[in-house]
Amino acid sequence: MAATRTAHNVWEGDLLKGSGTVTLDSSGIGSYPVSWPARTEEPNGVTSPEELIAAAHSSCYNMAFSNILAKNDTPPTRLDTKAEVTFVPGKGITGSHLTVRGEVPGLDAEQFQALAEDAKKNCPVSQALTGTTITLDAELV
């Protein structure tokens, strides 16, 4: 069964001096300010499309990786994943770097790395980001 999730943004003003508010409609968990300076300078309590993509990528990656590990009969105790999405003005999003630290009983470092790469390749958000470079640093702890 397909699932559709929605969010919307209201923007006021021009790109450089304006700002907006992104609202997570499907979950109803909140509205968050967004601006060009938050995208290209310091966030100062304001989010950006790249931060929202990083949230989506790290969450999706952990879901994909935990599923792959469970199917391998080595379910994780814990996965801690950070996504760093880079935006370059004039070029766009140039990459997403995933850093995962995992506690997975019964798995060695080589197997962990191979399965981590599989999750990177097959996570739906990674697939949606195929126009950019996705890198991975995976460590079994």
N, CA, C and O atoms as CSV, one atom per row, in Angstrom:
chain,resi,resn,atom,element,x,y,z
A,1,MET,N,N,0.838,-1.171,0.000
A,1,MET,CA,C,0.000,0.000,0.000
A,1,MET,C,C,0.893,1.248,0.000
A,1,MET,O,O,1.814,1.358,0.810
A,2,ALA,N,N,0.618,2.163,-0.895
A,2,ALA,CA,C,1.388,3.401,-0.988
A,2,ALA,C,C,1.033,4.343,0.158
A,2,ALA,O,O,-0.099,4.359,0.641
A,3,ALA,N,N,2.003,5.111,0.574
A,3,ALA,CA,C,1.785,6.115,1.614
A,3,ALA,C,C,2.277,7.458,1.091
A,3,ALA,O,O,3.368,7.551,0.529
A,4,THR,N,N,1.485,8.476,1.275
A,4,THR,CA,C,1.875,9.827,0.884
A,4,THR,C,C,1.919,10.685,2.132
A,4,THR,O,O,0.991,10.670,2.940
A,5,ARG,N,N,2.998,11.429,2.285
A,5,ARG,CA,C,3.147,12.332,3.422
A,5,ARG,C,C,3.235,13.748,2.887
A,5,ARG,O,O,3.732,13.965,1.782
A,6,THR,N,N,2.761,14.707,3.657
A,6,THR,CA,C,2.749,16.081,3.174
A,6,THR,C,C,3.380,17.046,4.163
A,6,THR,O,O,3.353,16.855,5.379
A,7,ALA,N,N,3.941,18.075,3.589
A,7,ALA,CA,C,4.451,19.233,4.315
A,7,ALA,C,C,4.199,20.422,3.409
A,7,ALA,O,O,4.064,20.264,2.195
A,8,HIS,N,N,4.136,21.602,3.983
A,8,HIS,CA,C,4.005,22.783,3.147
A,8,HIS,C,C,4.832,23.914,3.728
A,8,HIS,O,O,5.217,23.898,4.897
A,9,ASN,N,N,5.096,24.899,2.873
A,9,ASN,CA,C,5.903,26.037,3.263
A,9,ASN,C,C,5.216,27.311,2.811
A,9,ASN,O,O,4.713,27.394,1.691
A,10,VAL,N,N,5.199,28.297,3.684
A,10,VAL,CA,C,4.730,29.633,3.341
A,10,VAL,C,C,5.947,30.543,3.407
A,10,VAL,O,O,6.628,30.608,4.430
A,11,TRP,N,N,6.220,31.253,2.297
A,11,TRP,CA,C,7.390,32.120,2.186
A,11,TRP,C,C,6.938,33.552,2.017
A,11,TRP,O,O,5.972,33.823,1.303
A,12,GLU,N,N,7.631,34.475,2.672
A,12,GLU,CA,C,7.339,35.905,2.541
A,12,GLU,C,C,8.635,36.644,2.245
A,12,GLU,O,O,9.633,36.475,2.945
A,13,GLY,N,N,8.609,37.465,1.201
A,13,GLY,CA,C,9.775,38.270,0.851
A,13,GLY,C,C,10.626,37.626,-0.215
A,13,GLY,O,O,10.292,36.572,-0.756
A,14,ASP,N,N,11.745,38.289,-0.510
A,14,ASP,CA,C,12.652,37.768,-1.529
A,14,ASP,C,C,13.555,36.695,-0.934
A,14,ASP,O,O,13.467,36.386,0.255
A,15,LEU,N,N,14.414,36.135,-1.761
A,15,LEU,CA,C,15.269,35.027,-1.315
A,15,LEU,C,C,16.193,35.431,-0.177
A,15,LEU,O,O,16.250,34.749,0.846
A,16,LEU,N,N,16.916,36.527,-0.341
A,16,LEU,CA,C,17.964,36.874,0.616
A,16,LEU,C,C,17.449,37.433,1.937
A,16,LEU,O,O,18.031,37.174,2.990
A,17,LYS,N,N,16.369,38.191,1.888
A,17,LYS,CA,C,15.867,38.817,3.117
A,17,LYS,C,C,14.585,38.180,3.628
A,17,LYS,O,O,14.168,38.430,4.758
A,18,GLY,N,N,13.969,37.365,2.802
A,18,GLY,CA,C,12.717,36.742,3.191
A,18,GLY,C,C,12.924,35.531,4.090
A,18,GLY,O,O,14.048,35.147,4.415
A,19,SER,N,N,11.808,34.952,4.474
A,19,SER,CA,C,11.859,33.742,5.291
A,19,SER,C,C,10.544,32.997,5.132
A,19,SER,O,O,9.560,33.519,4.606
A,20,GLY,N,N,10.564,31.782,5.597
A,20,GLY,CA,C,9.368,30.972,5.490
A,20,GLY,C,C,9.172,30.113,6.725
A,20,GLY,O,O,9.970,30.114,7.662
A,21,THR,N,N,8.083,29.391,6.680
A,21,THR,CA,C,7.777,28.424,7.728
A,21,THR,C,C,7.362,27.135,7.047
A,21,THR,O,O,6.431,27.117,6.243
A,22,VAL,N,N,8.055,26.061,7.373
A,22,VAL,CA,C,7.698,24.750,6.852
A,22,VAL,C,C,6.886,24.044,7.929
A,22,VAL,O,O,7.264,24.030,9.101
A,23,THR,N,N,5.775,23.462,7.520
A,23,THR,CA,C,4.890,22.760,8.444
A,23,THR,C,C,4.806,21.296,8.045
A,23,THR,O,O,4.570,20.973,6.880
A,24,LEU,N,N,4.999,20.420,9.009
A,24,LEU,CA,C,4.903,18.982,8.781
A,24,LEU,C,C,3.446,18.590,8.966
A,24,LEU,O,O,2.989,18.339,10.081
A,25,ASP,N,N,2.729,18.544,7.856
A,25,ASP,CA,C,1.280,18.362,7.889
A,25,ASP,C,C,0.848,16.953,8.284
A,25,ASP,O,O,-0.057,16.793,9.103
A,26,SER,N,N,1.475,15.947,7.722
A,26,SER,CA,C,1.025,14.568,7.968
A,26,SER,C,C,1.111,14.191,9.439
A,26,SER,O,O,0.167,13.633,9.998
A,27,SER,N,N,2.225,14.491,10.053
A,27,SER,CA,C,2.408,14.128,11.461
A,27,SER,C,C,1.807,15.163,12.398
A,27,SER,O,O,1.403,14.841,13.515
A,28,GLY,N,N,1.748,16.402,11.941
A,28,GLY,CA,C,1.251,17.471,12.795
A,28,GLY,C,C,2.186,17.821,13.938
A,28,GLY,O,O,1.764,18.434,14.919
A,29,ILE,N,N,3.455,17.436,13.822
A,29,ILE,CA,C,4.357,17.644,14.958
A,29,ILE,C,C,4.985,19.022,15.034
A,29,ILE,O,O,5.680,19.337,16.000
A,30,GLY,N,N,4.746,19.850,14.018
A,30,GLY,CA,C,5.259,21.195,14.183
A,30,GLY,C,C,5.478,21.972,12.918
A,30,GLY,O,O,5.380,21.464,11.801
A,31,SER,N,N,5.783,23.237,13.147
A,31,SER,CA,C,6.150,24.185,12.102
A,31,SER,C,C,7.512,24.744,12.466
A,31,SER,O,O,7.814,24.960,13.639
A,32,TYR,N,N,8.338,24.978,11.439
A,32,TYR,CA,C,9.723,25.370,11.690
A,32,TYR,C,C,10.128,26.489,10.731
A,32,TYR,O,O,9.825,26.428,9.540
A,33,PRO,N,N,10.817,27.514,11.253
A,33,PRO,CA,C,11.267,28.598,10.387
A,33,PRO,C,C,12.380,28.119,9.452
A,33,PRO,O,O,13.181,27.255,9.810
A,34,VAL,N,N,12.415,28.695,8.253
A,34,VAL,CA,C,13.413,28.355,7.241
A,34,VAL,C,C,13.821,29.641,6.525
A,34,VAL,O,O,12.990,30.521,6.296
A,35,SER,N,N,15.116,29.747,6.169
A,35,SER,CA,C,15.577,30.958,5.478
A,35,SER,C,C,16.826,30.662,4.664
A,35,SER,O,O,17.485,29.639,4.850
A,36,TRP,N,N,17.134,31.581,3.758
A,36,TRP,CA,C,18.352,31.466,2.962
A,36,TRP,C,C,19.604,31.542,3.843
A,36,TRP,O,O,20.502,30.718,3.666
A,37,PRO,N,N,19.708,32.495,4.789
A,37,PRO,CA,C,20.896,32.513,5.638
A,37,PRO,C,C,21.100,31.196,6.418
A,37,PRO,O,O,22.238,30.781,6.641
A,38,ALA,N,N,20.005,30.545,6.830
A,38,ALA,CA,C,20.142,29.271,7.547
A,38,ALA,C,C,20.701,28.200,6.626
A,38,ALA,O,O,21.281,27.217,7.087
A,39,ARG,N,N,20.530,28.388,5.346
A,39,ARG,CA,C,21.014,27.435,4.342
A,39,ARG,C,C,22.488,27.654,4.019
A,39,ARG,O,O,23.206,26.699,3.723
A,40,THR,N,N,22.941,28.898,4.073
A,40,THR,CA,C,24.276,29.224,3.574
A,40,THR,C,C,25.232,29.769,4.630
A,40,THR,O,O,26.433,29.893,4.387
A,41,GLU,N,N,24.691,30.095,5.805
A,41,GLU,CA,C,25.514,30.635,6.881
A,41,GLU,C,C,25.263,29.804,8.139
A,41,GLU,O,O,25.157,28.580,8.055
A,42,GLU,N,N,25.170,30.436,9.277
A,42,GLU,CA,C,24.865,29.726,10.518
A,42,GLU,C,C,23.356,29.538,10.646
A,42,GLU,O,O,22.594,30.436,10.286
A,43,PRO,N,N,22.910,28.388,11.153
A,43,PRO,CA,C,21.471,28.135,11.268
A,43,PRO,C,C,20.753,29.068,12.240
A,43,PRO,O,O,19.634,29.500,11.961
A,44,ASN,N,N,21.370,29.383,13.366
A,44,ASN,CA,C,20.769,30.282,14.359
A,44,ASN,C,C,19.312,29.936,14.684
A,44,ASN,O,O,18.456,30.819,14.742
A,45,GLY,N,N,19.043,28.657,14.893
A,45,GLY,CA,C,17.711,28.225,15.297
A,45,GLY,C,C,16.709,28.119,14.165
A,45,GLY,O,O,15.512,27.962,14.409
A,46,VAL,N,N,17.183,28.204,12.927
A,46,VAL,CA,C,16.315,28.140,11.753
A,46,VAL,C,C,16.765,26.941,10.911
A,46,VAL,O,O,17.964,26.699,10.772
A,47,THR,N,N,15.822,26.201,10.359
A,47,THR,CA,C,16.163,25.008,9.598
A,47,THR,C,C,16.377,25.337,8.118
A,47,THR,O,O,16.251,26.488,7.699
A,48,SER,N,N,16.701,24.314,7.343
A,48,SER,CA,C,16.936,24.460,5.906
A,48,SER,C,C,16.475,23.187,5.206
A,48,SER,O,O,16.299,22.155,5.853
A,49,PRO,N,N,16.278,23.250,3.897
A,49,PRO,CA,C,15.931,22.028,3.171
A,49,PRO,C,C,16.974,20.924,3.380
A,49,PRO,O,O,16.628,19.746,3.463
A,50,GLU,N,N,18.242,21.309,3.464
A,50,GLU,CA,C,19.295,20.306,3.627
A,50,GLU,C,C,19.223,19.613,4.989
A,50,GLU,O,O,19.477,18.412,5.086
A,51,GLU,N,N,18.881,20.358,6.036
A,51,GLU,CA,C,18.727,19.735,7.348
A,51,GLU,C,C,17.554,18.761,7.336
A,51,GLU,O,O,17.623,17.686,7.931
A,52,LEU,N,N,16.481,19.146,6.654
A,52,LEU,CA,C,15.322,18.255,6.561
A,52,LEU,C,C,15.651,17.013,5.739
A,52,LEU,O,O,15.183,15.921,6.061
A,53,ILE,N,N,16.447,17.163,4.688
A,53,ILE,CA,C,16.891,16.004,3.906
A,53,ILE,C,C,17.798,15.122,4.757
A,53,ILE,O,O,17.697,13.896,4.703
A,54,ALA,N,N,18.686,15.736,5.546
A,54,ALA,CA,C,19.570,14.960,6.428
A,54,ALA,C,C,18.749,14.158,7.437
A,54,ALA,O,O,19.073,13.006,7.722
A,55,ALA,N,N,17.697,14.756,7.973
A,55,ALA,CA,C,16.822,14.037,8.908
A,55,ALA,C,C,16.172,12.853,8.213
A,55,ALA,O,O,16.115,11.753,8.761
A,56,ALA,N,N,15.682,13.088,7.000
A,56,ALA,CA,C,15.048,12.005,6.243
A,56,ALA,C,C,16.052,10.914,5.893
A,56,ALA,O,O,15.743,9.726,5.993
A,57,HIS,N,N,17.253,11.315,5.482
A,57,HIS,CA,C,18.236,10.318,5.059
A,57,HIS,C,C,18.703,9.461,6.225
A,57,HIS,O,O,18.782,8.240,6.092
A,58,SER,N,N,19.014,10.068,7.361
A,58,SER,CA,C,19.483,9.286,8.512
A,58,SER,C,C,18.396,8.343,9.023
A,58,SER,O,O,18.683,7.211,9.413
A,59,SER,N,N,17.152,8.811,9.018
A,59,SER,CA,C,16.039,7.969,9.480
A,59,SER,C,C,15.789,6.806,8.531
A,59,SER,O,O,15.647,5.662,8.960
A,60,CYS,N,N,15.737,7.105,7.250
A,60,CYS,CA,C,15.490,6.065,6.242
A,60,CYS,C,C,16.619,5.046,6.234
A,60,CYS,O,O,16.379,3.842,6.144
A,61,TYR,N,N,17.855,5.538,6.329
A,61,TYR,CA,C,19.014,4.646,6.340
A,61,TYR,C,C,18.924,3.672,7.512
A,61,TYR,O,O,19.135,2.472,7.334
A,62,ASN,N,N,18.615,4.173,8.709
A,62,ASN,CA,C,18.521,3.285,9.871
A,62,ASN,C,C,17.418,2.247,9.700
A,62,ASN,O,O,17.581,1.099,10.114
A,63,MET,N,N,16.305,2.636,9.097
A,63,MET,CA,C,15.237,1.667,8.849
A,63,MET,C,C,15.703,0.585,7.874
A,63,MET,O,O,15.488,-0.604,8.107
A,64,ALA,N,N,16.339,1.006,6.784
A,64,ALA,CA,C,16.821,0.044,5.784
A,64,ALA,C,C,17.888,-0.869,6.378
A,64,ALA,O,O,17.855,-2.083,6.175
A,65,PHE,N,N,18.829,-0.287,7.106
A,65,PHE,CA,C,19.925,-1.073,7.673
A,65,PHE,C,C,19.413,-2.044,8.733
A,65,PHE,O,O,19.847,-3.195,8.775
A,66,SER,N,N,18.500,-1.597,9.587
A,66,SER,CA,C,17.972,-2.503,10.622
A,66,SER,C,C,17.223,-3.668,9.979
A,66,SER,O,O,17.266,-4.789,10.487
A,67,ASN,N,N,16.544,-3.414,8.877
A,67,ASN,CA,C,15.836,-4.477,8.167
A,67,ASN,C,C,16.815,-5.468,7.537
A,67,ASN,O,O,16.615,-6.680,7.624
A,68,ILE,N,N,17.860,-4.963,6.914
A,68,ILE,CA,C,18.883,-5.824,6.311
A,68,ILE,C,C,19.553,-6.677,7.387
A,68,ILE,O,O,19.785,-7.869,7.184
A,69,LEU,N,N,19.861,-6.068,8.522
A,69,LEU,CA,C,20.497,-6.809,9.616
A,69,LEU,C,C,19.567,-7.883,10.173
A,69,LEU,O,O,20.008,-8.992,10.474
A,70,ALA,N,N,18.291,-7.560,10.311
A,70,ALA,CA,C,17.323,-8.547,10.819
A,70,ALA,C,C,17.193,-9.721,9.848
A,70,ALA,O,O,17.129,-10.874,10.273
A,71,LYS,N,N,17.153,-9.431,8.552
A,71,LYS,CA,C,17.064,-10.497,7.553
A,71,LYS,C,C,18.325,-11.354,7.528
A,71,LYS,O,O,18.295,-12.491,7.056
A,72,ASN,N,N,19.425,-10.816,8.031
A,72,ASN,CA,C,20.693,-11.541,8.144
A,72,ASN,C,C,20.753,-12.340,9.457
A,72,ASN,O,O,21.771,-12.962,9.760
A,73,ASP,N,N,19.673,-12.322,10.223
A,73,ASP,CA,C,19.603,-12.952,11.554
A,73,ASP,C,C,20.594,-12.347,12.546
A,73,ASP,O,O,21.059,-13.017,13.468
A,74,THR,N,N,20.904,-11.077,12.342
A,74,THR,CA,C,21.765,-10.327,13.269
A,74,THR,C,C,21.132,-8.961,13.531
A,74,THR,O,O,21.701,-7.933,13.164
A,75,PRO,N,N,19.950,-8.944,14.170
A,75,PRO,CA,C,19.296,-7.651,14.396
A,75,PRO,C,C,20.169,-6.742,15.268
A,75,PRO,O,O,20.867,-7.215,16.165
A,76,PRO,N,N,20.123,-5.446,14.999
A,76,PRO,CA,C,20.959,-4.528,15.767
A,76,PRO,C,C,20.394,-4.264,17.155
A,76,PRO,O,O,19.181,-4.267,17.365
A,77,THR,N,N,21.293,-4.040,18.083
A,77,THR,CA,C,20.899,-3.540,19.394
A,77,THR,C,C,20.668,-2.041,19.285
A,77,THR,O,O,19.743,-1.489,19.881
A,78,ARG,N,N,21.545,-1.390,18.499
A,78,ARG,CA,C,21.470,0.069,18.348
A,78,ARG,C,C,22.187,0.488,17.071
A,78,ARG,O,O,23.259,-0.023,16.747
A,79,LEU,N,N,21.578,1.426,16.353
A,79,LEU,CA,C,22.214,2.089,15.215
A,79,LEU,C,C,22.133,3.590,15.458
A,79,LEU,O,O,21.056,4.119,15.736
A,80,ASP,N,N,23.254,4.271,15.355
A,80,ASP,CA,C,23.309,5.715,15.531
A,80,ASP,C,C,23.872,6.289,14.234
A,80,ASP,O,O,25.060,6.139,13.946
A,81,THR,N,N,23.017,6.944,13.456
A,81,THR,CA,C,23.420,7.434,12.137
A,81,THR,C,C,23.238,8.935,12.036
A,81,THR,O,O,22.197,9.482,12.401
A,82,LYS,N,N,24.275,9.589,11.533
A,82,LYS,CA,C,24.237,11.025,11.252
A,82,LYS,C,C,24.353,11.201,9.743
A,82,LYS,O,O,25.171,10.539,9.104
A,83,ALA,N,N,23.552,12.077,9.175
A,83,ALA,CA,C,23.663,12.442,7.764
A,83,ALA,C,C,24.074,13.903,7.685
A,83,ALA,O,O,23.489,14.759,8.348
A,84,GLU,N,N,25.083,14.182,6.872
A,84,GLU,CA,C,25.549,15.540,6.644
A,84,GLU,C,C,25.318,15.860,5.171
A,84,GLU,O,O,26.003,15.332,4.295
A,85,VAL,N,N,24.351,16.723,4.912
A,85,VAL,CA,C,23.987,17.088,3.546
A,85,VAL,C,C,24.627,18.438,3.230
A,85,VAL,O,O,24.428,19.417,3.949
A,86,THR,N,N,25.398,18.473,2.144
A,86,THR,CA,C,26.128,19.675,1.756
A,86,THR,C,C,25.407,20.414,0.635
A,86,THR,O,O,25.002,19.819,-0.364
A,87,PHE,N,N,25.257,21.723,0.822
A,87,PHE,CA,C,24.661,22.606,-0.178
A,87,PHE,C,C,25.692,23.649,-0.576
A,87,PHE,O,O,26.296,24.291,0.283
A,88,VAL,N,N,25.894,23.816,-1.878
A,88,VAL,CA,C,26.793,24.829,-2.402
A,88,VAL,C,C,25.965,25.790,-3.266
A,88,VAL,O,O,25.417,25.381,-4.290
A,89,PRO,N,N,25.870,27.069,-2.859
A,89,PRO,CA,C,25.106,28.017,-3.666
A,89,PRO,C,C,25.605,28.021,-5.120
A,89,PRO,O,O,26.807,28.038,-5.382
A,90,GLY,N,N,24.677,28.005,-6.023
A,90,GLY,CA,C,25.015,27.986,-7.438
A,90,GLY,C,C,25.178,26.586,-8.010
A,90,GLY,O,O,25.097,26.397,-9.224
A,91,LYS,N,N,25.407,25.607,-7.145
A,91,LYS,CA,C,25.552,24.213,-7.583
A,91,LYS,C,C,24.426,23.334,-7.066
A,91,LYS,O,O,23.980,22.416,-7.755
A,92,GLY,N,N,23.967,23.614,-5.853
A,92,GLY,CA,C,22.914,22.809,-5.250
A,92,GLY,C,C,23.456,21.836,-4.216
A,92,GLY,O,O,24.523,22.047,-3.639
A,93,ILE,N,N,22.713,20.781,-3.997
A,93,ILE,CA,C,23.124,19.755,-3.040
A,93,ILE,C,C,24.198,18.913,-3.704
A,93,ILE,O,O,23.978,18.328,-4.764
A,94,THR,N,N,25.358,18.856,-3.072
A,94,THR,CA,C,26.499,18.168,-3.683
A,94,THR,C,C,26.813,16.826,-3.038
A,94,THR,O,O,27.627,16.068,-3.565
A,95,GLY,N,N,26.187,16.519,-1.911
A,95,GLY,CA,C,26.460,15.233,-1.298
A,95,GLY,C,C,25.762,15.029,0.027
A,95,GLY,O,O,25.289,15.961,0.676
A,96,SER,N,N,25.721,13.764,0.393
A,96,SER,CA,C,25.229,13.370,1.714
A,96,SER,C,C,26.223,12.365,2.264
A,96,SER,O,O,26.489,11.337,1.641
A,97,HIS,N,N,26.771,12.663,3.432
A,97,HIS,CA,C,27.713,11.751,4.075
A,97,HIS,C,C,27.040,11.119,5.279
A,97,HIS,O,O,26.611,11.814,6.199
A,98,LEU,N,N,26.952,9.800,5.266
A,98,LEU,CA,C,26.363,9.043,6.373
A,98,LEU,C,C,27.471,8.521,7.277
A,98,LEU,O,O,28.475,7.989,6.803
A,99,THR,N,N,27.279,8.676,8.565
A,99,THR,CA,C,28.176,8.098,9.562
A,99,THR,C,C,27.317,7.229,10.461
A,99,THR,O,O,26.418,7.726,11.139
A,100,VAL,N,N,27.595,5.924,10.468
A,100,VAL,CA,C,26.806,5.011,11.291
A,100,VAL,C,C,27.724,4.282,12.263
A,100,VAL,O,O,28.798,3.805,11.896
A,101,ARG,N,N,27.277,4.210,13.499
A,101,ARG,CA,C,27.925,3.425,14.546
A,101,ARG,C,C,26.872,2.423,15.002
A,101,ARG,O,O,25.761,2.806,15.367
A,102,GLY,N,N,27.221,1.154,14.982
A,102,GLY,CA,C,26.232,0.154,15.314
A,102,GLY,C,C,26.694,-0.872,16.312
A,102,GLY,O,O,27.853,-1.285,16.324
A,103,GLU,N,N,25.763,-1.275,17.151
A,103,GLU,CA,C,25.958,-2.397,18.064
A,103,GLU,C,C,25.148,-3.553,17.492
A,103,GLU,O,O,23.918,-3.529,17.503
A,104,VAL,N,N,25.856,-4.567,16.992
A,104,VAL,CA,C,25.188,-5.688,16.344
A,104,VAL,C,C,25.851,-6.986,16.812
A,104,VAL,O,O,26.906,-7.361,16.299
A,105,PRO,N,N,25.244,-7.668,17.776
A,105,PRO,CA,C,25.815,-8.927,18.258
A,105,PRO,C,C,25.886,-9.963,17.136
A,105,PRO,O,O,24.980,-10.061,16.309
A,106,GLY,N,N,26.979,-10.735,17.122
A,106,GLY,CA,C,27.128,-11.832,16.171
A,106,GLY,C,C,27.593,-11.424,14.795
A,106,GLY,O,O,27.529,-12.227,13.863
A,107,LEU,N,N,28.059,-10.198,14.639
A,107,LEU,CA,C,28.499,-9.704,13.340
A,107,LEU,C,C,29.912,-9.177,13.461
A,107,LEU,O,O,30.241,-8.495,14.431
A,108,ASP,N,N,30.763,-9.490,12.470
A,108,ASP,CA,C,32.118,-8.938,12.507
A,108,ASP,C,C,32.171,-7.645,11.693
A,108,ASP,O,O,31.222,-7.316,10.981
A,109,ALA,N,N,33.269,-6.924,11.799
A,109,ALA,CA,C,33.401,-5.610,11.176
A,109,ALA,C,C,33.258,-5.669,9.657
A,109,ALA,O,O,32.666,-4.771,9.059
A,110,GLU,N,N,33.788,-6.705,9.032
A,110,GLU,CA,C,33.714,-6.831,7.572
A,110,GLU,C,C,32.262,-7.035,7.112
A,110,GLU,O,O,31.823,-6.428,6.136
A,111,GLN,N,N,31.528,-7.890,7.822
A,111,GLN,CA,C,30.118,-8.110,7.492
A,111,GLN,C,C,29.308,-6.836,7.729
A,111,GLN,O,O,28.436,-6.481,6.936
A,112,PHE,N,N,29.612,-6.161,8.829
A,112,PHE,CA,C,28.920,-4.920,9.149
A,112,PHE,C,C,29.096,-3.911,8.020
A,112,PHE,O,O,28.131,-3.284,7.583
A,113,GLN,N,N,30.329,-3.758,7.552
A,113,GLN,CA,C,30.624,-2.806,6.477
A,113,GLN,C,C,29.866,-3.169,5.200
A,113,GLN,O,O,29.287,-2.295,4.553
A,114,ALA,N,N,29.866,-4.439,4.838
A,114,ALA,CA,C,29.185,-4.878,3.611
A,114,ALA,C,C,27.677,-4.621,3.693
A,114,ALA,O,O,27.076,-4.137,2.734
A,115,LEU,N,N,27.078,-4.940,4.821
A,115,LEU,CA,C,25.643,-4.731,4.982
A,115,LEU,C,C,25.310,-3.243,5.082
A,115,LEU,O,O,24.250,-2.812,4.628
A,116,ALA,N,N,26.207,-2.461,5.674
A,116,ALA,CA,C,26.019,-1.008,5.748
A,116,ALA,C,C,26.015,-0.396,4.349
A,116,ALA,O,O,25.213,0.492,4.060
A,117,GLU,N,N,26.903,-0.866,3.489
A,117,GLU,CA,C,26.949,-0.390,2.101
A,117,GLU,C,C,25.673,-0.770,1.350
A,117,GLU,O,O,25.157,0.014,0.554
A,118,ASP,N,N,25.171,-1.971,1.608
A,118,ASP,CA,C,23.929,-2.421,0.979
A,118,ASP,C,C,22.779,-1.497,1.378
A,118,ASP,O,O,21.968,-1.109,0.537
A,119,ALA,N,N,22.714,-1.153,2.649
A,119,ALA,CA,C,21.669,-0.247,3.124
A,119,ALA,C,C,21.814,1.127,2.478
A,119,ALA,O,O,20.815,1.743,2.107
A,120,LYS,N,N,23.041,1.611,2.341
A,120,LYS,CA,C,23.271,2.916,1.702
A,120,LYS,C,C,22.736,2.906,0.274
A,120,LYS,O,O,22.096,3.860,-0.169
A,121,LYS,N,N,23.001,1.837,-0.427
A,121,LYS,CA,C,22.596,1.731,-1.824
A,121,LYS,C,C,21.082,1.570,-1.979
A,121,LYS,O,O,20.505,2.089,-2.934
A,122,ASN,N,N,20.442,0.868,-1.068
A,122,ASN,CA,C,19.037,0.501,-1.228
A,122,ASN,C,C,18.042,1.282,-0.384
A,122,ASN,O,O,16.835,1.082,-0.524
A,123,CYS,N,N,18.507,2.154,0.474
A,123,CYS,CA,C,17.602,3.008,1.245
A,123,CYS,C,C,16.831,3.887,0.251
A,123,CYS,O,O,17.449,4.485,-0.630
A,124,PRO,N,N,15.500,3.982,0.369
A,124,PRO,CA,C,14.725,4.787,-0.575
A,124,PRO,C,C,15.160,6.250,-0.676
A,124,PRO,O,O,15.097,6.829,-1.760
A,125,VAL,N,N,15.597,6.854,0.419
A,125,VAL,CA,C,16.062,8.243,0.332
A,125,VAL,C,C,17.382,8.303,-0.437
A,125,VAL,O,O,17.591,9.226,-1.225
A,126,SER,N,N,18.272,7.338,-0.223
A,126,SER,CA,C,19.502,7.284,-1.027
A,126,SER,C,C,19.153,7.184,-2.506
A,126,SER,O,O,19.768,7.848,-3.341
A,127,GLN,N,N,18.174,6.361,-2.826
A,127,GLN,CA,C,17.768,6.208,-4.218
A,127,GLN,C,C,17.189,7.507,-4.766
A,127,GLN,O,O,17.383,7.823,-5.940
A,128,ALA,N,N,16.485,8.258,-3.933
A,128,ALA,CA,C,15.936,9.551,-4.361
A,128,ALA,C,C,17.041,10.587,-4.573
A,128,ALA,O,O,16.855,11.560,-5.303
A,129,LEU,N,N,18.180,10.374,-3.936
A,129,LEU,CA,C,19.306,11.305,-4.036
A,129,LEU,C,C,20.351,10.856,-5.050
A,129,LEU,O,O,21.512,11.251,-4.945
A,130,THR,N,N,19.970,10.047,-6.022
A,130,THR,CA,C,20.942,9.494,-6.970
A,130,THR,C,C,21.673,10.552,-7.778
A,130,THR,O,O,22.704,10.239,-8.374
A,131,GLY,N,N,21.201,11.773,-7.828
A,131,GLY,CA,C,21.893,12.830,-8.554
A,131,GLY,C,C,23.047,13.428,-7.778
A,131,GLY,O,O,23.698,14.352,-8.267
A,132,THR,N,N,23.319,12.933,-6.595
A,132,THR,CA,C,24.386,13.473,-5.758
A,132,THR,C,C,25.277,12.338,-5.254
A,132,THR,O,O,24.942,11.165,-5.414
A,133,THR,N,N,26.379,12.679,-4.662
A,133,THR,CA,C,27.308,11.689,-4.122
A,133,THR,C,C,26.920,11.339,-2.690
A,133,THR,O,O,26.720,12.222,-1.856
A,134,ILE,N,N,26.817,10.053,-2.417
A,134,ILE,CA,C,26.528,9.583,-1.061
A,134,ILE,C,C,27.725,8.771,-0.598
A,134,ILE,O,O,28.131,7.807,-1.247
A,135,THR,N,N,28.283,9.176,0.536
A,135,THR,CA,C,29.425,8.466,1.109
A,135,THR,C,C,29.031,7.910,2.461
A,135,THR,O,O,28.041,8.332,3.059
A,136,LEU,N,N,29.826,6.948,2.942
A,136,LEU,CA,C,29.486,6.244,4.177
A,136,LEU,C,C,30.721,5.948,4.991
A,136,LEU,O,O,31.747,5.521,4.463
A,137,ASP,N,N,30.609,6.180,6.282
A,137,ASP,CA,C,31.605,5.778,7.272
A,137,ASP,C,C,30.862,4.898,8.262
A,137,ASP,O,O,30.027,5.386,9.023
A,138,ALA,N,N,31.162,3.596,8.257
A,138,ALA,CA,C,30.437,2.645,9.105
A,138,ALA,C,C,31.403,1.991,10.084
A,138,ALA,O,O,32.491,1.560,9.704
A,139,GLU,N,N,30.994,1.924,11.349
A,139,GLU,CA,C,31.837,1.310,12.380
A,139,GLU,C,C,30.995,0.469,13.319
A,139,GLU,O,O,29.981,0.925,13.846
A,140,LEU,N,N,31.425,-0.753,13.518
A,140,LEU,CA,C,30.816,-1.651,14.487
A,140,LEU,C,C,31.443,-1.334,15.837
A,140,LEU,O,O,32.665,-1.337,15.978
A,141,VAL,N,N,30.592,-1.057,16.836
A,141,VAL,CA,C,31.116,-0.720,18.161
A,141,VAL,C,C,30.734,-1.772,19.179
A,141,VAL,O,O,31.089,-1.655,20.352
